[in-house]
Coordinates of C-alpha atoms and ligand atoms in Angstrom, one line a residue:
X1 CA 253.0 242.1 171.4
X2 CA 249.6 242.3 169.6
X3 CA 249.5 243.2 166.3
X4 CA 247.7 246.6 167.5
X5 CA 250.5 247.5 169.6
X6 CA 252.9 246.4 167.0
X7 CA 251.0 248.7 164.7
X8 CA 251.1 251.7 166.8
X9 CA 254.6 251.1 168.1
X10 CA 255.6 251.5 164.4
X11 CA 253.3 254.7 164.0
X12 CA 255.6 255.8 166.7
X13 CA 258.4 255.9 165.4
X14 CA 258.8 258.3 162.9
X15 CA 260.8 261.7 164.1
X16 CA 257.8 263.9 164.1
X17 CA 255.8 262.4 167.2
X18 CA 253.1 265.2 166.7
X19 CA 252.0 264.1 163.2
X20 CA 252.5 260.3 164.8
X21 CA 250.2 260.6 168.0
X22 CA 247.5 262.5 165.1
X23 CA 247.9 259.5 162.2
X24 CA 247.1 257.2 164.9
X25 CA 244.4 258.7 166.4
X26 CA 242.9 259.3 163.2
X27 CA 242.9 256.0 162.0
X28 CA 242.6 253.3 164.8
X29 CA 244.2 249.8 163.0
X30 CA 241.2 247.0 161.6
X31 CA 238.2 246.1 163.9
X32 CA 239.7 243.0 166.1
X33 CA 236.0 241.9 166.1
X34 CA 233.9 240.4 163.3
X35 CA 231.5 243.1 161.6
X36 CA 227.7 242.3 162.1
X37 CA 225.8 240.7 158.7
X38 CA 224.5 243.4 157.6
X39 CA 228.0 245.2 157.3
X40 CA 229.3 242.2 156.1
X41 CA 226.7 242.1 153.6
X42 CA 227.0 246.1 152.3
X43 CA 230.8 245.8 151.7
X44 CA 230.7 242.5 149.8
X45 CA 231.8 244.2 146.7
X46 CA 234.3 246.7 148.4
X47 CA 236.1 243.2 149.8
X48 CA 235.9 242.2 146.3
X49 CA 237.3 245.2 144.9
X50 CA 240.6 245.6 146.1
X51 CA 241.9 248.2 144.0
X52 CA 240.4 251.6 143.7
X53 CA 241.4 255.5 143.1
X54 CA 241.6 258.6 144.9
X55 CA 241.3 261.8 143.0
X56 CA 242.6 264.8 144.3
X57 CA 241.9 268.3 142.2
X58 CA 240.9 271.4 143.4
X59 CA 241.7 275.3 143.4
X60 CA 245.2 273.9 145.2
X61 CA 246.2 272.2 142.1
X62 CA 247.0 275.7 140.8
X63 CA 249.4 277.0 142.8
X64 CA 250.9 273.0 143.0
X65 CA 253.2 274.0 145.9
X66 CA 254.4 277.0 145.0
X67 CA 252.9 280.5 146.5
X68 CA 253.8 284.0 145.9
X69 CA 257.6 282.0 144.3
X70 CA 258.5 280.0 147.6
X71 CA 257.9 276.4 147.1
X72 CA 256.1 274.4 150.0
X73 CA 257.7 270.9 150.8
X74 CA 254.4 269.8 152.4
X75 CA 251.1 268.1 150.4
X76 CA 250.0 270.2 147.7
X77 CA 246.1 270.3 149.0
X78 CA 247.6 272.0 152.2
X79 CA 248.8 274.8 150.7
X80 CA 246.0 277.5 152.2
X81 CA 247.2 276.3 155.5
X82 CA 251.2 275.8 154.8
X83 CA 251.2 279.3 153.6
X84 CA 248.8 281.0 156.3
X85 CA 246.8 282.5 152.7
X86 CA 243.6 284.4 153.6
X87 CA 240.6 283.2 152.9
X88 CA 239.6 285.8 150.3
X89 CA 242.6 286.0 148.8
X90 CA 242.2 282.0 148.7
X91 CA 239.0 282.4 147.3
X92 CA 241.3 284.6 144.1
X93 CA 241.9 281.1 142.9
X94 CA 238.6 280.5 142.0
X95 CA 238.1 282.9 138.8
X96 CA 241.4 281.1 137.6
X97 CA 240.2 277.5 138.0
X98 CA 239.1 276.6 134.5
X99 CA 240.3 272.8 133.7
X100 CA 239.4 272.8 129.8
X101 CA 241.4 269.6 129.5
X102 CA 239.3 268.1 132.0
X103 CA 237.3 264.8 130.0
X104 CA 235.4 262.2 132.8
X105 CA 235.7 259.5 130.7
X106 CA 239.7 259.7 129.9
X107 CA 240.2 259.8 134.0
X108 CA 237.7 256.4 134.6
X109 CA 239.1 254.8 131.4
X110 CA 242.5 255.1 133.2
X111 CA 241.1 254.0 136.4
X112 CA 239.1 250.6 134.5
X113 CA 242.7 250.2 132.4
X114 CA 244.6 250.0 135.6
X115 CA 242.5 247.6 137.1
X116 CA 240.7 249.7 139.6
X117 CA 236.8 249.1 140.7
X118 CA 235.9 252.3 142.3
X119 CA 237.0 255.8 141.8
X120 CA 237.2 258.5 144.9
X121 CA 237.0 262.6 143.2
X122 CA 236.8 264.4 146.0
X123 CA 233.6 267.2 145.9
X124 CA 235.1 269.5 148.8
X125 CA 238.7 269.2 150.6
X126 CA 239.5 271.1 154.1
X127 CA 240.2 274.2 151.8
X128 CA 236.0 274.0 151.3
X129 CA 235.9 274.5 147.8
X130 CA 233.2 272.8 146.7
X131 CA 233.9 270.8 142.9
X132 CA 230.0 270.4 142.2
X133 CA 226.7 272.4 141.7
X134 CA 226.4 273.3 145.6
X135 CA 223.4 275.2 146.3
X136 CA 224.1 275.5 150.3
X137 CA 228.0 277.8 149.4
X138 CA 228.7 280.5 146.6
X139 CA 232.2 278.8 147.0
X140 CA 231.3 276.2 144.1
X141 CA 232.8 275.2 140.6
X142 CA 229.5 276.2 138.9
X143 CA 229.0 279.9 141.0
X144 CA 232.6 280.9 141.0
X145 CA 234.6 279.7 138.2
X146 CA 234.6 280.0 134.5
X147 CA 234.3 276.5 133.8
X148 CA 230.5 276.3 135.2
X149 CA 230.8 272.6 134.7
X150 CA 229.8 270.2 137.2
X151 CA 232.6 267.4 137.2
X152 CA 231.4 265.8 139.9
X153 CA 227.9 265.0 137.4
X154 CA 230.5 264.2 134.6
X155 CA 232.4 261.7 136.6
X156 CA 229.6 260.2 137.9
X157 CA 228.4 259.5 134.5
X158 CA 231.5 258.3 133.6
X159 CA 231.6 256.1 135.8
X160 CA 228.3 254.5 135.5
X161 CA 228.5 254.2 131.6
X162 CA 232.0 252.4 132.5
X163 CA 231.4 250.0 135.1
X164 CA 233.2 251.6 138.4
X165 CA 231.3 252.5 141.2
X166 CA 231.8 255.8 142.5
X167 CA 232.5 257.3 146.4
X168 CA 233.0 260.7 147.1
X169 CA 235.5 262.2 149.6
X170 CA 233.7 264.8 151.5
X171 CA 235.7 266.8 154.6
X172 CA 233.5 266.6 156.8
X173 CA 235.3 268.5 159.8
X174 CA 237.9 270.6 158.7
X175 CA 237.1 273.6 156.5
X176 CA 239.5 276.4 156.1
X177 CA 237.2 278.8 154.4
X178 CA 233.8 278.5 155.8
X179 CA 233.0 279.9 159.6
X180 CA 233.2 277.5 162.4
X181 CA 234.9 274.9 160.3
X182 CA 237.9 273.1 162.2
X183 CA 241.4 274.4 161.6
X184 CA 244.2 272.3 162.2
X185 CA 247.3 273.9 163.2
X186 CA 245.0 276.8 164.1
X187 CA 243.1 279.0 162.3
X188 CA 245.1 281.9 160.4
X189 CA 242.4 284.1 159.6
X190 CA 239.3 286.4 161.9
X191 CA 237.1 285.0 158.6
X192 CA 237.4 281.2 159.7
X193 CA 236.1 281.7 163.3
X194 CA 232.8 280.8 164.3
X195 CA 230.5 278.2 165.6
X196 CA 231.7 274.6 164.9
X197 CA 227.9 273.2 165.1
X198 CA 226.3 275.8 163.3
X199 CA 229.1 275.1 160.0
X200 CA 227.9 271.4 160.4
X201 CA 224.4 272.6 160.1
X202 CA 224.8 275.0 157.0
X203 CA 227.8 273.3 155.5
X204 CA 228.4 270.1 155.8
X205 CA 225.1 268.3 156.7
X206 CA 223.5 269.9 153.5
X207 CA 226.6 269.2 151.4
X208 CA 226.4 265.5 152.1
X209 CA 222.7 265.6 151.8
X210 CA 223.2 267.5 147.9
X211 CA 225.5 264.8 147.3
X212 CA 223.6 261.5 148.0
X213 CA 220.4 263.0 146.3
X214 CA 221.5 264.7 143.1
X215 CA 224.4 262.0 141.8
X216 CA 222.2 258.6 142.0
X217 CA 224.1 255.6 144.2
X218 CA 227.1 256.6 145.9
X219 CA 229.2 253.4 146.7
X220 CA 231.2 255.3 149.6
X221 CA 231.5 258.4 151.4
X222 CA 235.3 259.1 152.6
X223 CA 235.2 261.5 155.8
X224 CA 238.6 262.6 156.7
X225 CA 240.7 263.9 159.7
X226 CA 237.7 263.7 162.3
X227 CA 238.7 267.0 164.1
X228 CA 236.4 267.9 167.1
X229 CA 234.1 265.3 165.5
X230 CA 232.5 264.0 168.9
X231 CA 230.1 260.7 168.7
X232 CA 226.9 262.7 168.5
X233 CA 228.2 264.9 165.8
X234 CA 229.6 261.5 163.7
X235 CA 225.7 259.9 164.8
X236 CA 224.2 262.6 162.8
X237 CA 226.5 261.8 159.5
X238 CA 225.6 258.0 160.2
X239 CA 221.7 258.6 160.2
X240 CA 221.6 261.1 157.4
X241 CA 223.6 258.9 155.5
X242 CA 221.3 255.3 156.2
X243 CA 218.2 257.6 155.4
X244 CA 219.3 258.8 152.1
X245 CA 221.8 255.7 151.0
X246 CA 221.4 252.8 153.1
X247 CA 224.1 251.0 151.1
X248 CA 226.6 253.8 150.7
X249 CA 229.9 252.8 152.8
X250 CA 231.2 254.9 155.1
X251 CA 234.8 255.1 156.0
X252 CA 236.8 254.6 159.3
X253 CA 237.5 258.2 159.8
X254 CA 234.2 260.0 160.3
X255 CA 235.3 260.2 163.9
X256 CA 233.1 259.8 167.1
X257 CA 233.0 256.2 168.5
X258 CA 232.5 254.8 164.7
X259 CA 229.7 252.9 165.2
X260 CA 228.0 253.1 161.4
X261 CA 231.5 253.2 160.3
X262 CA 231.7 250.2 157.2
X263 CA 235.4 249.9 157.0
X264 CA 238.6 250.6 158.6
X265 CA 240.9 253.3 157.5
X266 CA 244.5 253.0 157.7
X267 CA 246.9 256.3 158.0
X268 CA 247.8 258.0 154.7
X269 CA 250.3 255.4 153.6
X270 CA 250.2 253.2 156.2
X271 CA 249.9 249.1 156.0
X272 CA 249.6 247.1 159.4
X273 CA 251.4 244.4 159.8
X274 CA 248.6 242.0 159.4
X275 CA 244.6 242.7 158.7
X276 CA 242.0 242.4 161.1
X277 CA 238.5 241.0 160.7
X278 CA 236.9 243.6 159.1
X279 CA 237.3 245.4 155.8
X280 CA 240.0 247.9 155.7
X281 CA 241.8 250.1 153.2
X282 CA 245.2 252.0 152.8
X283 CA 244.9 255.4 150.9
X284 CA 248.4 256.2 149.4
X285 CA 250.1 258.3 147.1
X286 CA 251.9 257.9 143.5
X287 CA 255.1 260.3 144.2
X288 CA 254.9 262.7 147.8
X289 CA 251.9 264.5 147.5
X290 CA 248.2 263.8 147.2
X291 CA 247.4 267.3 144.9
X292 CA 249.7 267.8 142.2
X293 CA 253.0 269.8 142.7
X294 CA 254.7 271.2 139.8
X295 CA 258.1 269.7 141.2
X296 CA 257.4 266.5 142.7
X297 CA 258.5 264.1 140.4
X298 CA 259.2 261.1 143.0
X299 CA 257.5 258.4 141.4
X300 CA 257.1 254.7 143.1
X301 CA 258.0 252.5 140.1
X302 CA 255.3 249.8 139.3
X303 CA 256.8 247.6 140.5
X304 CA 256.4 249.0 144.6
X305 CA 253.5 249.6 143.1
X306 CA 252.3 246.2 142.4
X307 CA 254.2 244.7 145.4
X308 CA 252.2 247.1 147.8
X309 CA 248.7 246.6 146.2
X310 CA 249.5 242.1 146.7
X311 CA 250.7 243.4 150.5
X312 CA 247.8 244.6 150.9
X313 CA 245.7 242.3 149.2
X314 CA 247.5 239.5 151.3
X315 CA 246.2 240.9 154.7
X316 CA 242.6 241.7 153.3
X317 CA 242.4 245.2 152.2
X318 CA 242.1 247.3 150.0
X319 CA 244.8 250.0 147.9
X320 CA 243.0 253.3 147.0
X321 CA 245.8 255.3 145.1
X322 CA 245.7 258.7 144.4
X323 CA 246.2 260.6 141.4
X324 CA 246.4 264.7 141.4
X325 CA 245.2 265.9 138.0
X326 CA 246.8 269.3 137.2
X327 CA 244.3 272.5 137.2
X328 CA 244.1 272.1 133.2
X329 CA 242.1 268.9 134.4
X330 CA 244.9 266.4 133.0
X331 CA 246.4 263.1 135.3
X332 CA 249.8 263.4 134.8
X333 CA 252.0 261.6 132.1
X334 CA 253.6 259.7 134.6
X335 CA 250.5 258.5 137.2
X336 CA 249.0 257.7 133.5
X337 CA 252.4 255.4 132.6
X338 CA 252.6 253.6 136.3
X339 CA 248.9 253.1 136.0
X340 CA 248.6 251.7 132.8
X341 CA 251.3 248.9 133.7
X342 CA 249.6 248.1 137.0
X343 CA 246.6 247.2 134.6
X344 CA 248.8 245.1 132.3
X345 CA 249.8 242.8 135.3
X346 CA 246.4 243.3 136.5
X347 CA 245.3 241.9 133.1
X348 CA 247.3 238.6 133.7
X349 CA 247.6 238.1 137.7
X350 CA 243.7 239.7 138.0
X351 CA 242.7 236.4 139.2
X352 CA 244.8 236.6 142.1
X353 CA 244.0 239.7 143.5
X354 CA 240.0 240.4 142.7
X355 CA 238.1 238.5 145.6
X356 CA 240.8 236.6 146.6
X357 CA 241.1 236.5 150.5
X358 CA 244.1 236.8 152.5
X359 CA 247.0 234.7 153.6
X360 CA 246.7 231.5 155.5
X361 CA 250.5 231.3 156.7
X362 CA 251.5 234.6 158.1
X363 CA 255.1 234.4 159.0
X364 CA 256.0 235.6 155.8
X365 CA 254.2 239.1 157.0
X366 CA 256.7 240.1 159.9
X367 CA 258.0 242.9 160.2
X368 CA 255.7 243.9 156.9
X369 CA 254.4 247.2 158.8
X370 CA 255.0 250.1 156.9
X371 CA 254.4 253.7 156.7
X372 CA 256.1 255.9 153.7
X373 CA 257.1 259.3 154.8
X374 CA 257.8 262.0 152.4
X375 CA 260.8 260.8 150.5
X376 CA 260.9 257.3 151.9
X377 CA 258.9 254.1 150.8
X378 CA 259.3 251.0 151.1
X379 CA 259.1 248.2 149.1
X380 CA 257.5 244.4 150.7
X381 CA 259.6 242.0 150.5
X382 CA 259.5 238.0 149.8
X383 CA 256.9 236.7 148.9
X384 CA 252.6 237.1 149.7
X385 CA 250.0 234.5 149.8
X386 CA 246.4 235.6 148.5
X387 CA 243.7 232.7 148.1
X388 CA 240.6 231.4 146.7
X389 CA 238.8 228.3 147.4
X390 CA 241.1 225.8 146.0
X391 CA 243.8 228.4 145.1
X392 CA 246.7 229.1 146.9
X393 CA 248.3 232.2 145.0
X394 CA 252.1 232.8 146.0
X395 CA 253.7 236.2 144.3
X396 CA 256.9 236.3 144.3
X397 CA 258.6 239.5 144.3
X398 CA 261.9 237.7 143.8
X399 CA 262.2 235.3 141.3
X400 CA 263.8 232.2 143.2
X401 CA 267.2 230.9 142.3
X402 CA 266.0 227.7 141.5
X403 CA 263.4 226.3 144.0
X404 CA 260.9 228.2 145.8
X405 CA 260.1 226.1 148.8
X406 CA 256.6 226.8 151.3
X407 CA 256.4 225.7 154.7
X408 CA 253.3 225.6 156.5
X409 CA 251.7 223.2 153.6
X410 CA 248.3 221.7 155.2
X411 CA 246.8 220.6 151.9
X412 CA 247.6 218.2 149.1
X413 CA 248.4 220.7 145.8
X414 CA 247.9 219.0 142.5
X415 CA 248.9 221.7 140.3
X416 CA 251.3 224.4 140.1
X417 CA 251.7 226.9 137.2
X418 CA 252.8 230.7 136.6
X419 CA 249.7 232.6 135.5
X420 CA 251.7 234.9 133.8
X421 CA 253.1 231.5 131.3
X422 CA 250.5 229.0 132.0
X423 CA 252.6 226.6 130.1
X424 CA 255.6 226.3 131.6
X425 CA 255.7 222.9 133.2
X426 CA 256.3 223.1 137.1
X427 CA 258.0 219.9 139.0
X428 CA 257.0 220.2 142.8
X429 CA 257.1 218.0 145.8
X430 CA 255.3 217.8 148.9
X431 CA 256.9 216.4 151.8
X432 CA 254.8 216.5 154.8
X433 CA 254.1 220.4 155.3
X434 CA 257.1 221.5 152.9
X435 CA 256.2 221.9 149.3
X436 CA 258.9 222.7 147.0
X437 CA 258.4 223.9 143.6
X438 CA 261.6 223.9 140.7
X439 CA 261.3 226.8 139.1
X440 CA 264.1 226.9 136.2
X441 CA 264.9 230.1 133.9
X442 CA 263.8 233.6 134.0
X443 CA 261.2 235.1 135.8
X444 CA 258.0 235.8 133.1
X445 CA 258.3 239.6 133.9
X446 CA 259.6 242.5 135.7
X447 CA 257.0 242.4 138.0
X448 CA 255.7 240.0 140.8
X449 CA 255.5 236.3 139.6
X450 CA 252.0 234.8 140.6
X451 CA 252.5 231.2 141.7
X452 CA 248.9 229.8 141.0
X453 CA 248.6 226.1 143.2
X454 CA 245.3 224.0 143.1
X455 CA 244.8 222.7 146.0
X456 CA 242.4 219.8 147.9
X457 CA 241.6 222.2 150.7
X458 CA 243.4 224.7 152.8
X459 CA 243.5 224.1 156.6
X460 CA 244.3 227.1 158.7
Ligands
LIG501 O1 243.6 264.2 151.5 C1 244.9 263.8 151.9 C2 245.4 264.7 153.0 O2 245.3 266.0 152.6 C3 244.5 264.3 154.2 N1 244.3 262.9 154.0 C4 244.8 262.5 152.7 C5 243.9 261.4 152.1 C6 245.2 264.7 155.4 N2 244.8 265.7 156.1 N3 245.4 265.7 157.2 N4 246.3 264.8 157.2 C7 246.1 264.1 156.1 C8 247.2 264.5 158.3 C9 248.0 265.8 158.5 C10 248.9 265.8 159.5 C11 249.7 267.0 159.6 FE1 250.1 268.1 161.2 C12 249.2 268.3 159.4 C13 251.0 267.0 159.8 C14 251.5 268.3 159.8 C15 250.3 269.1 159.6 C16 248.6 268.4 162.6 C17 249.6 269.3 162.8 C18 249.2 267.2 162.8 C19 250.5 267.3 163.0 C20 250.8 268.6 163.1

């Protein structure tokens, strides 16, 4: 079997074949075929990045997956739609949103202390609530909230005075509130029917424009669920988007036949088994839900965490974890804990992980697929391999009893240390392509153990 095929088998199989066939569909696995220069060129740093986060705050982070007392098991942000809530009395939410805890700086410091390179806010969702000072809808943060801020400018700012670059998630298709706007599961309300081209015109094309001219350099734009998004609508996106910001990214689900797409966009949670040849990124969530929900309190520990992100990392990609701040404007206590001892690692094993590219063995990937579903994640396994010219990097995320011993060996190492206790003394032994490497006492830390081996060369 091919790795696509192995990839989409596995998107198969969870129970709900519906949500299967649409994950897939959304978001086709890697490019098999080497991106031309110039793409290869404009996502240098996003290959280099690695680590990045998604933020996801809006009106829905109010009712946090409760309405009118019954509690929604489904992603907060979906709430309009879960609960069939018309689009004025939607719209209600609005003169209740005012996030006076909101500070752009606090969120980016978070983001830089974790370890991340690029923050994702997200300036309209499909419940078309725009987060910014839109001029082309009423149904804007500035026009129909309290708060009048734009946080949107604020992060931006942020952002730039910290040293993150910046993307913006824009849905492009789907929009629950304005006319014409696609509706998945069908539209509930007479309000959201209407022409589908004529909402791209007057919605979306001017929001993306507003957004690439009024918030300086925009690293990426992140397009989601590409409903009714033919290849001539997508076109349009591509051109508007290489005439305002030629270096802007775009993401793998804009839809159409993605040509003008930069990178590859895995299913919500979802890691292939193995990387293709192009870039490619994972978005995921912290507990089940991408908004916040009062009573989700299903945390990954750090150290899933951490052994995702070096997953990842080990078949080229890139982790872009979400956080949903509540509506007071505050990342909760416990994103803020996980996050802040990602960074500690990150602090230590960095090295490993920024730049580095991806395994030269492979074995140690089967069966690595994995997609989490609400209430079940999983956790890799073993051992990764991430590299650097003359650096083999092996995490363990089991400390070995004893030895840790690598087939597969095609270069001469001459040195073998633990960057998290750089001096420890390492005995190893290479005998022909098996290296074996003693490795006596405890592991340095709770969390994966970076192996760092200089090396003369590495063969594939
Ligand atoms: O922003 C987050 C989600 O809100 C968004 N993507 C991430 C980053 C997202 N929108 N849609 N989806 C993810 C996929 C949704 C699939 C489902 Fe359904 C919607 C499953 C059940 C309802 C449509 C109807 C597909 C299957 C049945």
């Amino acid at each position: 079997m091919t790795q696509n095929t192995l990839f989409r088998a596995f998107l198969a199989a969870p129970t709900i074949l519906a949500a299967a066939l649409f994950l897939s569909a959304q978001t086709p696995p890697a490019a098999p075929t080497a991106p031309d220069p110039a793409t290869i060129k404009r996502t240098q740093w996003f290959r280099d990045a690695k680590f990045g986060m998604l933020i996801t705050w809006g009106l829905y982070s109010i009712p946090a997956g409760e309405w009118k007392g019954k509690e929604y098991p489904g992603i907060g942000e979906w709430i309009q739609n879960w609960a069939q809530i018309p689009v004025a009395e939607y719209a209600g939410l609005a003169p209740q949103f005012n996030p006076v805890k909101f500070n752009a700086d606090e969120w980016v410091t978070l983001a830089r202390e974790a370890g991340m390179k690029y923050i994702v806010p997200m300036p309209k969702h499909h419940d078309g609530f725009a987060l910014y000072a839109s001029k082309a809808s009423k149904f804007n943060i500035t026009d129909a909230t309290p708060f009048k801020r734009d946080p949107m400018k604020e992060l931006t700012e942020a952002s730039r005075r910290q040293g993150l670059r910046m993307g913006f998630y824009y849905s492009q298709a789907q929009d629950w509130h304005h006319p014409g706007g696609a509706v998945s599961r069908g539209s509930w309300d007479p309000a959201q029917k209407g022409d589908f081209d004529e909402y791209l015109n007057t919605i979306a094309m001017p929001q993306v424009r507003e957004l690439l001219t009024g918030y300086g350099p925009i690293a990426l734009l992140w397009f989601d669920t590409p409903m009714q998004m033919t290849t001539d609508r997508a076109q349009r996106f591509v051109s508007l988007v290489r005439e305002l910001q030629p270096d802007c990214l775009i993401n793998g689900r804009l839809g159409g036949d993605r040509k003008g797409v930069d990178y590859s966009s895995m299913g919500d949670n979802a890691v292939p088994e193995r990387g293709g040849a192009g870039a490619w990124e994972t978005p995921a969530t912290i507990n089940d839900t991408w908004a916040y929900k009062k009573n989700d309190n299903n945390w990954k520990p750090t150290e899933v965490i951490v052994s995702k992100l070096v997953d990842i990392v080990s078949k080229g990609g890139n982790y872009l974890l979400n956080v949903g701040p509540t509506a007071e404007g505050m990342i909760p206590e416990a994103s803020g804990k996980i996050l802040k001892e990602v960074g500690a690692w990150m602090k230590v094993n960095g090295e490993a992980i920024y730049a580095a590219g991806p395994t030269p063995f492979g074995d140690e990937l089967k069966a690595s697929a994995f997609r989490d579903d609400h209430y079940v994640y999983r956790k890799p396994a073993g051992w990764r391999c991430t590299t650097k010219p003359g650096k083999l990097y092996i995490h363990l995320f089991e400390w070995p009893n004893g030895t840790f011993r690598l087939e597969g060996v095609k270069t001469r190492v001459t040195r073998a240390r633990l960057l998290a206790d750089p001096r420890r003394k390492l005995r190893f032994k290479q005998e022909g392509e098996a290296l074996t490497v003693t490795l006596s006492g405890t592991a340095p830390g709770p969390l994966a153990t970076v192996l760092a081996l200089d090396c003369a060369e590495i063969r594939r």
